[in-house]
XYZ file of C-alpha atoms in Angstrom:
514
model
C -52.934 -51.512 -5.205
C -52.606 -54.863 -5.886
C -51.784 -57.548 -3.413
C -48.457 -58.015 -4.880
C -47.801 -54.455 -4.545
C -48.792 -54.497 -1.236
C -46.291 -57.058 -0.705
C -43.004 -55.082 -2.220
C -44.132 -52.054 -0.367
C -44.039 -53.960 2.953
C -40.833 -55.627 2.393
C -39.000 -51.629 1.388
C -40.925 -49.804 4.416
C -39.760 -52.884 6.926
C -36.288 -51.532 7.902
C -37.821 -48.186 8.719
C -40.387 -48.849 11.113
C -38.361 -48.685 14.036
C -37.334 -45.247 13.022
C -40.206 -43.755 15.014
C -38.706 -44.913 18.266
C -35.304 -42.513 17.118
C -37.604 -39.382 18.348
C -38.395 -40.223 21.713
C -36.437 -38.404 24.268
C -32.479 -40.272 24.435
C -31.183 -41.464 28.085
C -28.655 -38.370 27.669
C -30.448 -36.100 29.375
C -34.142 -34.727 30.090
C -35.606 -32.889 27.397
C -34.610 -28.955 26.927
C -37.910 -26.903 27.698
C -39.714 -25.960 24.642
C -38.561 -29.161 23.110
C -39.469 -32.954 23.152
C -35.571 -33.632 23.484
C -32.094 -32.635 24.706
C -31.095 -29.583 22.675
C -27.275 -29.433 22.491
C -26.066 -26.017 24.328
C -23.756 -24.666 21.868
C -26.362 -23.671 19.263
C -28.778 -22.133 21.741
C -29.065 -18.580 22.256
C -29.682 -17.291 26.242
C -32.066 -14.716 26.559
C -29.189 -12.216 27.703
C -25.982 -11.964 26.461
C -23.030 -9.489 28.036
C -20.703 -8.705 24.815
C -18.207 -6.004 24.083
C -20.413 -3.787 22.486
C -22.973 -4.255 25.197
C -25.997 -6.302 26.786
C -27.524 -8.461 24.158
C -31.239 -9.720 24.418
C -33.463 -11.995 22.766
C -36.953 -13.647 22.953
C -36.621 -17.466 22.453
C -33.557 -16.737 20.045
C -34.909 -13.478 18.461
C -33.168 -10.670 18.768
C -35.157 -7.297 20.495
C -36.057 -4.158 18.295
C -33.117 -2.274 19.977
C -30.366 -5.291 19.844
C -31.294 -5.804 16.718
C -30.290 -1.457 15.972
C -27.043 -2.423 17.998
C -25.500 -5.000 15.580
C -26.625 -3.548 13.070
C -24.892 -0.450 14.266
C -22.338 -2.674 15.154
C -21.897 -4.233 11.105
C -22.188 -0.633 9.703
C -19.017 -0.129 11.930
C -16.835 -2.541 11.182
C -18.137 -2.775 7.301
C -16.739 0.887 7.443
C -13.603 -0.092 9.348
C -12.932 -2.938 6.714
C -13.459 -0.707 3.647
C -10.607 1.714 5.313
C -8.323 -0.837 5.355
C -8.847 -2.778 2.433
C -9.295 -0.029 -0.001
C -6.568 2.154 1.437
C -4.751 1.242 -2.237
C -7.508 3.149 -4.172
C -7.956 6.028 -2.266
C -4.212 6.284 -1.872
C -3.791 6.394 -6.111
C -6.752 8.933 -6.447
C -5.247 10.840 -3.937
C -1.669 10.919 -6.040
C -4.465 11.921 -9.214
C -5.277 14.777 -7.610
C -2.167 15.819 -6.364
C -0.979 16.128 -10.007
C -4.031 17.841 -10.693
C -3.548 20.300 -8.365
C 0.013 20.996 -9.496
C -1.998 21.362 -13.373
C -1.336 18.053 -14.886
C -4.618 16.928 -15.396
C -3.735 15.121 -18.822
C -2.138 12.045 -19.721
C 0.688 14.000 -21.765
C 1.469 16.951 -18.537
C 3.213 15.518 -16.043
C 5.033 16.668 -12.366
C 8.996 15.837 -12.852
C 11.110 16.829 -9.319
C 13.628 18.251 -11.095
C 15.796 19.308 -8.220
C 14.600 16.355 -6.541
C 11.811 15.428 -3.700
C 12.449 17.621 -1.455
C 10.301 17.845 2.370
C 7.676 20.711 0.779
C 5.770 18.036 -1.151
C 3.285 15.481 0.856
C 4.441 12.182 -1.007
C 4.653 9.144 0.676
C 8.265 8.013 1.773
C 9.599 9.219 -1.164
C 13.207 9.633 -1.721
C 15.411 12.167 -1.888
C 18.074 10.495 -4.264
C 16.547 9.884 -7.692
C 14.570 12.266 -9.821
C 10.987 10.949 -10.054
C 8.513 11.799 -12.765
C 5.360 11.277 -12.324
C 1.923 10.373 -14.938
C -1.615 9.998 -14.389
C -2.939 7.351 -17.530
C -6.452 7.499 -18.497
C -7.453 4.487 -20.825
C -11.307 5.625 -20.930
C -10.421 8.701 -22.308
C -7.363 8.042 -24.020
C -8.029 4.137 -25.235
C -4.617 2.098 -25.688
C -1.312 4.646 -24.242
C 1.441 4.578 -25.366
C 4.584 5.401 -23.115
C 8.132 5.903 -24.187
C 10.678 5.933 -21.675
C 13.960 7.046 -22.814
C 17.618 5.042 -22.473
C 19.155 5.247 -19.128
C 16.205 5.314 -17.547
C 15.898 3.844 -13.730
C 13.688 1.522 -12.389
C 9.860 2.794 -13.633
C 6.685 1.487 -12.934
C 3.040 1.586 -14.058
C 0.016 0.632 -10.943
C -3.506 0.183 -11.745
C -6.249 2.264 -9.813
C -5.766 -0.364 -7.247
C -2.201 -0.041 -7.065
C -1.467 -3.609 -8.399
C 1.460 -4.105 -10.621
C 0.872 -3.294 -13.912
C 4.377 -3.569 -15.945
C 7.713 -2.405 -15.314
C 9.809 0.167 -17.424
C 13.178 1.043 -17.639
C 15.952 -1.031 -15.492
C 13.902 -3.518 -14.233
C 11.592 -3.731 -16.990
C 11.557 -5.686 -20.589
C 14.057 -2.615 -22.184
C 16.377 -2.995 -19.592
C 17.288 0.660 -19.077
C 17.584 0.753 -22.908
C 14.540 2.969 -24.013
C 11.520 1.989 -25.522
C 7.996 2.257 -26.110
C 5.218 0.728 -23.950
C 1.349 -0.326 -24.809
C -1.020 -0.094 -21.841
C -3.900 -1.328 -22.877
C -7.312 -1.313 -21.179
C -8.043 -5.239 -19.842
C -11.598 -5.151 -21.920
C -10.143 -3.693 -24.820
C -11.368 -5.509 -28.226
C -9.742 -3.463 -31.207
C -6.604 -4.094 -32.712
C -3.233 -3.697 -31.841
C 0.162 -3.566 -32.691
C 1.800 -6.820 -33.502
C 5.469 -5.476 -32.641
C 7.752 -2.118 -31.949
C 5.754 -1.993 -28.170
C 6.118 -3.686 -24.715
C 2.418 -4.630 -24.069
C 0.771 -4.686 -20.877
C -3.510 -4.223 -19.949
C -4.480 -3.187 -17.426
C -8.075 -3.858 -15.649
C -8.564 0.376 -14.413
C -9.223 2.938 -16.336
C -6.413 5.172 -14.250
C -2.988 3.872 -14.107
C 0.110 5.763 -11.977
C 3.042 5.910 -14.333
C 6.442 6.125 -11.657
C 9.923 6.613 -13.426
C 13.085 7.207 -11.541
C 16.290 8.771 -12.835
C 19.664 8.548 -11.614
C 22.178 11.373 -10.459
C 24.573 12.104 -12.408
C 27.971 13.530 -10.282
C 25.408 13.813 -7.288
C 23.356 15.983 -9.618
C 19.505 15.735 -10.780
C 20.142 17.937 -14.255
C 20.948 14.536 -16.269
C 18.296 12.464 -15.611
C 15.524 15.635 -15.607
C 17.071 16.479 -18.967
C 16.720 12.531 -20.091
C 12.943 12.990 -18.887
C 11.757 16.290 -20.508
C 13.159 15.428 -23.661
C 12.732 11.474 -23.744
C 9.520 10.455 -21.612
C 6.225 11.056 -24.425
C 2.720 9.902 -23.368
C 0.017 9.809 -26.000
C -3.450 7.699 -26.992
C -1.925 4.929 -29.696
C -4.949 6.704 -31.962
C -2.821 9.955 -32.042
C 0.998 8.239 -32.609
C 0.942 10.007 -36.406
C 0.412 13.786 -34.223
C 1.300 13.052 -30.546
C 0.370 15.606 -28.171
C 3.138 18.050 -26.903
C 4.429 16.648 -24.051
C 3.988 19.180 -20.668
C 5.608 18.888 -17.393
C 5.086 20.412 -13.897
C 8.266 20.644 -11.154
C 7.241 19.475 -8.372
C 10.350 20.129 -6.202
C 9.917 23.079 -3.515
C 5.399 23.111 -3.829
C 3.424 22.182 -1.116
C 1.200 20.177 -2.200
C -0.484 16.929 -1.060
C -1.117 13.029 -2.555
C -1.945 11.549 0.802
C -5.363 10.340 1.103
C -7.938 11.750 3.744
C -7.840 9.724 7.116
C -11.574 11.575 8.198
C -14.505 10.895 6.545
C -13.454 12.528 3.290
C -11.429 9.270 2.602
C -14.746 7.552 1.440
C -15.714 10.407 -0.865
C -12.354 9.810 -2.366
C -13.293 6.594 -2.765
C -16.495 6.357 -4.534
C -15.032 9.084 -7.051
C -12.697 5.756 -7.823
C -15.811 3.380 -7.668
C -17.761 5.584 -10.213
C -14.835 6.394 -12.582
C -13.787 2.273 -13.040
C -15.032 -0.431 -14.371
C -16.959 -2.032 -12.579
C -14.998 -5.360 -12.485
C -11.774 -3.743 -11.801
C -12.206 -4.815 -8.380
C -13.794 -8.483 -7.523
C -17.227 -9.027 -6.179
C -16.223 -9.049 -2.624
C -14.697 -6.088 -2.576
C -17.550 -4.164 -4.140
C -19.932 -5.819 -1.868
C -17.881 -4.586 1.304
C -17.943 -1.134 -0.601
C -21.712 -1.620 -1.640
C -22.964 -2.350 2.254
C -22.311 1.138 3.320
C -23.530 2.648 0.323
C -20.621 3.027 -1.947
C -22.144 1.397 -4.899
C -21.211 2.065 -8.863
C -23.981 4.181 -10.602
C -25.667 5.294 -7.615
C -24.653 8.692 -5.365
C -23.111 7.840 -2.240
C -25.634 9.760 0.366
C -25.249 8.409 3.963
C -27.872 9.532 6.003
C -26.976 11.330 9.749
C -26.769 8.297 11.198
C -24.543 6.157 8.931
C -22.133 9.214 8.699
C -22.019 9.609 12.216
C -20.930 5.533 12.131
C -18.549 5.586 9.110
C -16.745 8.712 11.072
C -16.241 6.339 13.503
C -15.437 3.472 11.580
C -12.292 6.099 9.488
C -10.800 6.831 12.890
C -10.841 3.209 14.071
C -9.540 2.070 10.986
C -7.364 5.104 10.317
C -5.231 3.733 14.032
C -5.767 0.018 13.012
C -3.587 1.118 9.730
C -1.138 2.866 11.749
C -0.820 0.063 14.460
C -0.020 -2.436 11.824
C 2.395 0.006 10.477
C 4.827 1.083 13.159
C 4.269 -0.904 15.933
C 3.601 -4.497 13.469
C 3.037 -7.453 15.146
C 4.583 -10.347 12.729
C 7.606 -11.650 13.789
C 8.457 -12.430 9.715
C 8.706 -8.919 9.451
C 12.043 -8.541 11.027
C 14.962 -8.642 8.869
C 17.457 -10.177 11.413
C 17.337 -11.787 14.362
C 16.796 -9.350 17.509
C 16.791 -6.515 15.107
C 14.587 -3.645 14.413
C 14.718 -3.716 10.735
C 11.750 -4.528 9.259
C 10.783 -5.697 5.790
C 8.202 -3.911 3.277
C 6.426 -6.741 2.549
C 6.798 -8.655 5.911
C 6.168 -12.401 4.771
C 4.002 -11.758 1.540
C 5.422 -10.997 -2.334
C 4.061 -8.382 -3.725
C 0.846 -9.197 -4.755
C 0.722 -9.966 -0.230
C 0.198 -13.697 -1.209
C 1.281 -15.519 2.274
C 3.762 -18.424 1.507
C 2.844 -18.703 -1.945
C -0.768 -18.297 -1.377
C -0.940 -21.113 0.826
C -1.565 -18.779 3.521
C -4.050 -16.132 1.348
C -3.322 -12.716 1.322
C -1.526 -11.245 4.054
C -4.655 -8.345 4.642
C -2.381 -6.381 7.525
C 0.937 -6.509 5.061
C -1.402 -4.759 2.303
C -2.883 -2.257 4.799
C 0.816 -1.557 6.452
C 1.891 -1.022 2.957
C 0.016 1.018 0.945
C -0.692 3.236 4.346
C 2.878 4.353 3.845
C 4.329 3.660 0.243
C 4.012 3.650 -3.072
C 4.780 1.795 -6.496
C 4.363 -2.133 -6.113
C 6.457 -3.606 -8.228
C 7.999 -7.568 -8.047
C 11.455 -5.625 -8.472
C 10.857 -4.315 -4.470
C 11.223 -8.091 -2.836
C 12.922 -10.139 -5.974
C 16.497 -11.216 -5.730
C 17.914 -9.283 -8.665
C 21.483 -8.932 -7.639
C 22.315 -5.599 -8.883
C 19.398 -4.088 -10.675
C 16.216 -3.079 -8.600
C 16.007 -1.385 -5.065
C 15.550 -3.022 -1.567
C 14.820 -1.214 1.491
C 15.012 -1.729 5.601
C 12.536 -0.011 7.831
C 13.368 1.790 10.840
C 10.429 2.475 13.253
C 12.073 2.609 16.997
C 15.888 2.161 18.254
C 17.972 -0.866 19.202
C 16.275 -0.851 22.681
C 12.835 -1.093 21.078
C 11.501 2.120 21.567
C 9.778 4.838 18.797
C 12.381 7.415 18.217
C 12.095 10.727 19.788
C 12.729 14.058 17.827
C 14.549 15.653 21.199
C 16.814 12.879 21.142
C 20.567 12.200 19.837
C 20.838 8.535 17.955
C 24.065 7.134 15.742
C 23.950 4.701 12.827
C 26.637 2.884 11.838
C 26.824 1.398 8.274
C 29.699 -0.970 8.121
C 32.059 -1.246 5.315
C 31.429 -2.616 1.869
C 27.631 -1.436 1.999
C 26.077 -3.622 -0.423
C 25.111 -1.355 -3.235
C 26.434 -1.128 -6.452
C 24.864 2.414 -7.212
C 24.236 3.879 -3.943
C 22.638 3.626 -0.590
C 21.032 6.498 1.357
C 19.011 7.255 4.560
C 16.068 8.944 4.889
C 13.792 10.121 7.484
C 9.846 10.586 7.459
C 7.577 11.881 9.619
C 5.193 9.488 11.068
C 2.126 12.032 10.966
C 2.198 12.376 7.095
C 4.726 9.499 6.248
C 6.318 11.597 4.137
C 9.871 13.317 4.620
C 10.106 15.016 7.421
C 10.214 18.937 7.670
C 13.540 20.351 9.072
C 15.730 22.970 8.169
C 16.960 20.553 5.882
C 14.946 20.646 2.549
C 16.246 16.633 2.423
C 16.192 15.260 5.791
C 18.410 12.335 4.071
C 21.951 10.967 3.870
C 23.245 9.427 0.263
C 26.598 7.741 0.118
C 27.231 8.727 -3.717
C 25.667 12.474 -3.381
C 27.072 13.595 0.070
C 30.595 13.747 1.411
C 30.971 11.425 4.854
C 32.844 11.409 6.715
C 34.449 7.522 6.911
C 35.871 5.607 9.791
C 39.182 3.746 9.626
C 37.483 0.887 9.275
C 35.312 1.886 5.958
C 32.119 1.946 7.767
C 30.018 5.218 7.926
C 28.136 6.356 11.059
C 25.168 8.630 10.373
C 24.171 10.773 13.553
C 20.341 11.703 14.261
C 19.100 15.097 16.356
C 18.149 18.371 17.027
C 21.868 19.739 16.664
C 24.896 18.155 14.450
C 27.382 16.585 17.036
C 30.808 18.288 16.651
C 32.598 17.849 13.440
C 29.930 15.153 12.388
C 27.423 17.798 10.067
C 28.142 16.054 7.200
C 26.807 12.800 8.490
C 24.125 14.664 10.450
C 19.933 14.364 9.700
C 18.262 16.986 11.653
C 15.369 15.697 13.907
C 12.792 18.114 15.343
C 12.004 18.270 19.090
C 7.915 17.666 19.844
C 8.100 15.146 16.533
C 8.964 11.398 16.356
C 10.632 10.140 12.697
C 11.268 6.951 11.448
C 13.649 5.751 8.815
C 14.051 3.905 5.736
C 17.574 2.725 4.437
C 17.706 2.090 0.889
C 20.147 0.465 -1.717
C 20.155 0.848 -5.334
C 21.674 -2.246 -6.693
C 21.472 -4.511 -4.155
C 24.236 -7.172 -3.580
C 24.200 -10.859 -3.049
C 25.409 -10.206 0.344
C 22.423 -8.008 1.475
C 19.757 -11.363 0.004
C 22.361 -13.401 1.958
C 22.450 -11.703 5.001
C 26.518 -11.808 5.756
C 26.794 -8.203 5.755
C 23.932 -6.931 8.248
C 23.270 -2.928 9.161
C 23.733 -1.487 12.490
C 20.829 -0.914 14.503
C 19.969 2.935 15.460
C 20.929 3.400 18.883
C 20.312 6.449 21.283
C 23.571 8.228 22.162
C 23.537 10.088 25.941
């Protein structure tokens, strides 16, 4: 090195020499044992720690052999607990798949039609018992590009992904408005051509897809609209529209037989069927890591050893009363509909894709969970203000006084005048155990204002009675409860009215009667 070298290197180290005097132990306090200086508190770890899952030890910040088993225990455990609740949506559609299966439609072009509508037999998720539903499972890996046609006059209709996310709308509230017409759904990774016009297209990023129509009575009667569907509604590959398929459907009305997904340890096996069938970018990398960490993983068998099913049995039953917490006893005050009201919303403060004030708050995680634990179809149509088209609905989960309603009691409803519904409103009630309609004498455990004849008070409004026994001269506006059982409700309007968005006509709360 040269002296002037030398020089320049002097001058550049100058400012730093000092630095060495930055290390010595600071005036703040005496140096932490172990250490030349004060170690700040907060990022040590104490040899023993007392925690909710238990006594927590460590060697100088290492965890022991057998805490180290305990939160990993621990993790396994609430990994499984997470994967209930956040993949409730998927196990909840593959569940409805095998429902039709077991009825026999196991093909794109068979399908389950309720032709005397849903009645209580059937284990179907707060359906209703006022519009005749027919119901599709799509399968783009085997079929390719489907098409659908949905027939005029057809109600509000719906096609979900495998995750239940919105797909497209049909009929009503979809691009034919009620006219008839034929949909596209394509597969999201699809590369071949397609039709440049005559179709409504939508892709879709599953392979399975839940096709949802409704049809509307007709003089209080189902025969119209099942009529409209087994002669209008065809399903077919696009590759086969010269030759489509002969169309097959199943009635559903009267059969026991179950959609709901498991809430034991079955519900993961239901699960990675769903995992192995899609693509595997159906579902973003976080969620397949949350299903990947307890062994759910695409292209590999899901084989928990003793141990991690004794955990993930655990985790279901946790996760199976987290879901049902968050459902009937909710703890968002957004959810309420009015002020000091029971009522509750279906999508609490989220749209429905349970974005949280736009997105500004994420996704609402407990409004997903609370909603695909007890319904079905997500569509925009369910919390859009579409005066007049579309369906809204108010949730009923304990009476005025705040308590869960009780099978061996007596409650009244009253719906006041000029209900606002320009095709009809009805109330239903479910059974909290299967959250589907609840099993009574009554094969529909429901009141609709179009279908049935109430009786009306002077003053137009309509009081709907709850029990074990009809109260005298009120059996026409009388839902049979069951002693042993609790129920809740869900009121429902078909052509919703600026005054129910607006909030100047408001329902009665359910109150018990003595």
């Amino acid at each position: 090195m040269t002296r002037a070298m030398a020089t320049i290197m002097a001058l550049v180290l100058a400012p730093f020499a000092t630095l060495t005097f930055a290390q010595a132990p600071s005036a703040a306090g005496s140096p932490t044992p172990g250490f030349n200086n004060k170690i700040p508190e907060k990022i040590m770890t104490p040899d023993t720690v007392q925690t909710r899952i238990g006594t927590l030890n460590f060697v100088d910040g290492v965890p022991t052999a057998e805490t180290t088993q305990k939160v990993y225990d621990n993790l396994d455990f609430i990994r499984g607990i997470e994967v209930f609740l956040n993949f409730i949506p998927a196990a909840s559609i593959e569940s409805i798949r095998l429902g039709n299966a077991e009825m026999g439609a196991t093909r794109s072009n068979q399908a389950v039609i309720f032709d005397q509508l849903l009645d209580s037999n059937p284990l179907l998720l707060t359906g209703n018992t006022d519009t005749v539903y027919c119901l599709a499972m799509l399968d783009l890996e085997t079929d390719g590009p489907t098409v659908v046609e949905v027939p005029p006059g057809s109600g509000p209709g719906t096609v979900n992904d495998a995750f239940f996310r919105f797909v497209i709308d049909m009929g009503i509230p979809g691009p034919d408005r009620g006219k008839g017409g034929k949909y596209l759904i394509v597969p999201a990774g699809y590369k071949g051509e397609l039709p440049k016009q005559g179709y409504f297209v939508a892709r879709s990023p599953s392979y399975v897809n839940l096709l949802v129509l409704r049809g509307f009575l007709v003089d209080g009667k189902p025969d119209a609209a099942s009529k409209m569907f087994r002669e209008g509604v065809k399903i077919y590959p696009l590759s086969k529209a010269g030759n489509p398929p002969k169309m097959q459907f199943f009635n559903g009305s009267k059969v026991p037989y179950n959609t709901i997904h498991a809430n034991d340890f079955e519900f993961y096996k239901e699960l990675d069927h769903v995992i192995q069938k899609e693509p595997l970018d159906f579902i973003d990398p976080e969620l397949r890591g949350l299903a990947a960490s307890i062994g759910i993983r695409k292209g590999k068998p899901f084989a928990p050893d003793e141990r991690m099913k004794k955990i993930l049995t655990d985790s279901v039953a946790v996760g199976n009363a987290t879901a049902r917490a968050v459902s009937f006893r909710g703890r968002d005050p957004r959810n309420a509909i009015y002020p000091n009201s029971q009522w509750q919303t279906i999508f609490g403060g989220a749209d429905y894709r349970f974005l949280d004030d736009e997105g500004r708050g994420g996704r609402n995680l407990d409004a997903r969970s609370m909603f695909y634990y007890g319904y079905t179809v997500n569509t925009p149509a369910m919390v859009a203000k579409i005066p007049g088209k579309g369906s809204q609905y108010a949730l009923g989960f304990a009476d005025k006084a705040g308590n869960p309603f009780d099978g061996a009691k007596n409650y009244k409803l009253n719906v006041p005048a000029n209900a606002p519904a320009k095709d009809f409103w009805s109330v239903v009630l479910y059974d909290p155990q299967t959250r589907s309609e609840l099993q009574t004498s009554q094969p529909f455990p429901g009141r609709n204002n179009k279908r049935d004849k109430l009786a009306v008070n002077a003053d137009g409004s309509v009081d709907i009675y709850f029990g074990p026994k009809a109260p005298a001269g009120k059996e026409a506006n009388w839902i049979q409860s069951v002693p042993g059982k609790g129920w809740f409700a869900i009121f429902r309007l078909y052509g919703p009215l600026e005054s129910w968005f607006d909030k100047t006509w408001r329902l009665g709360e359910i109150e018990e009667v003595k």
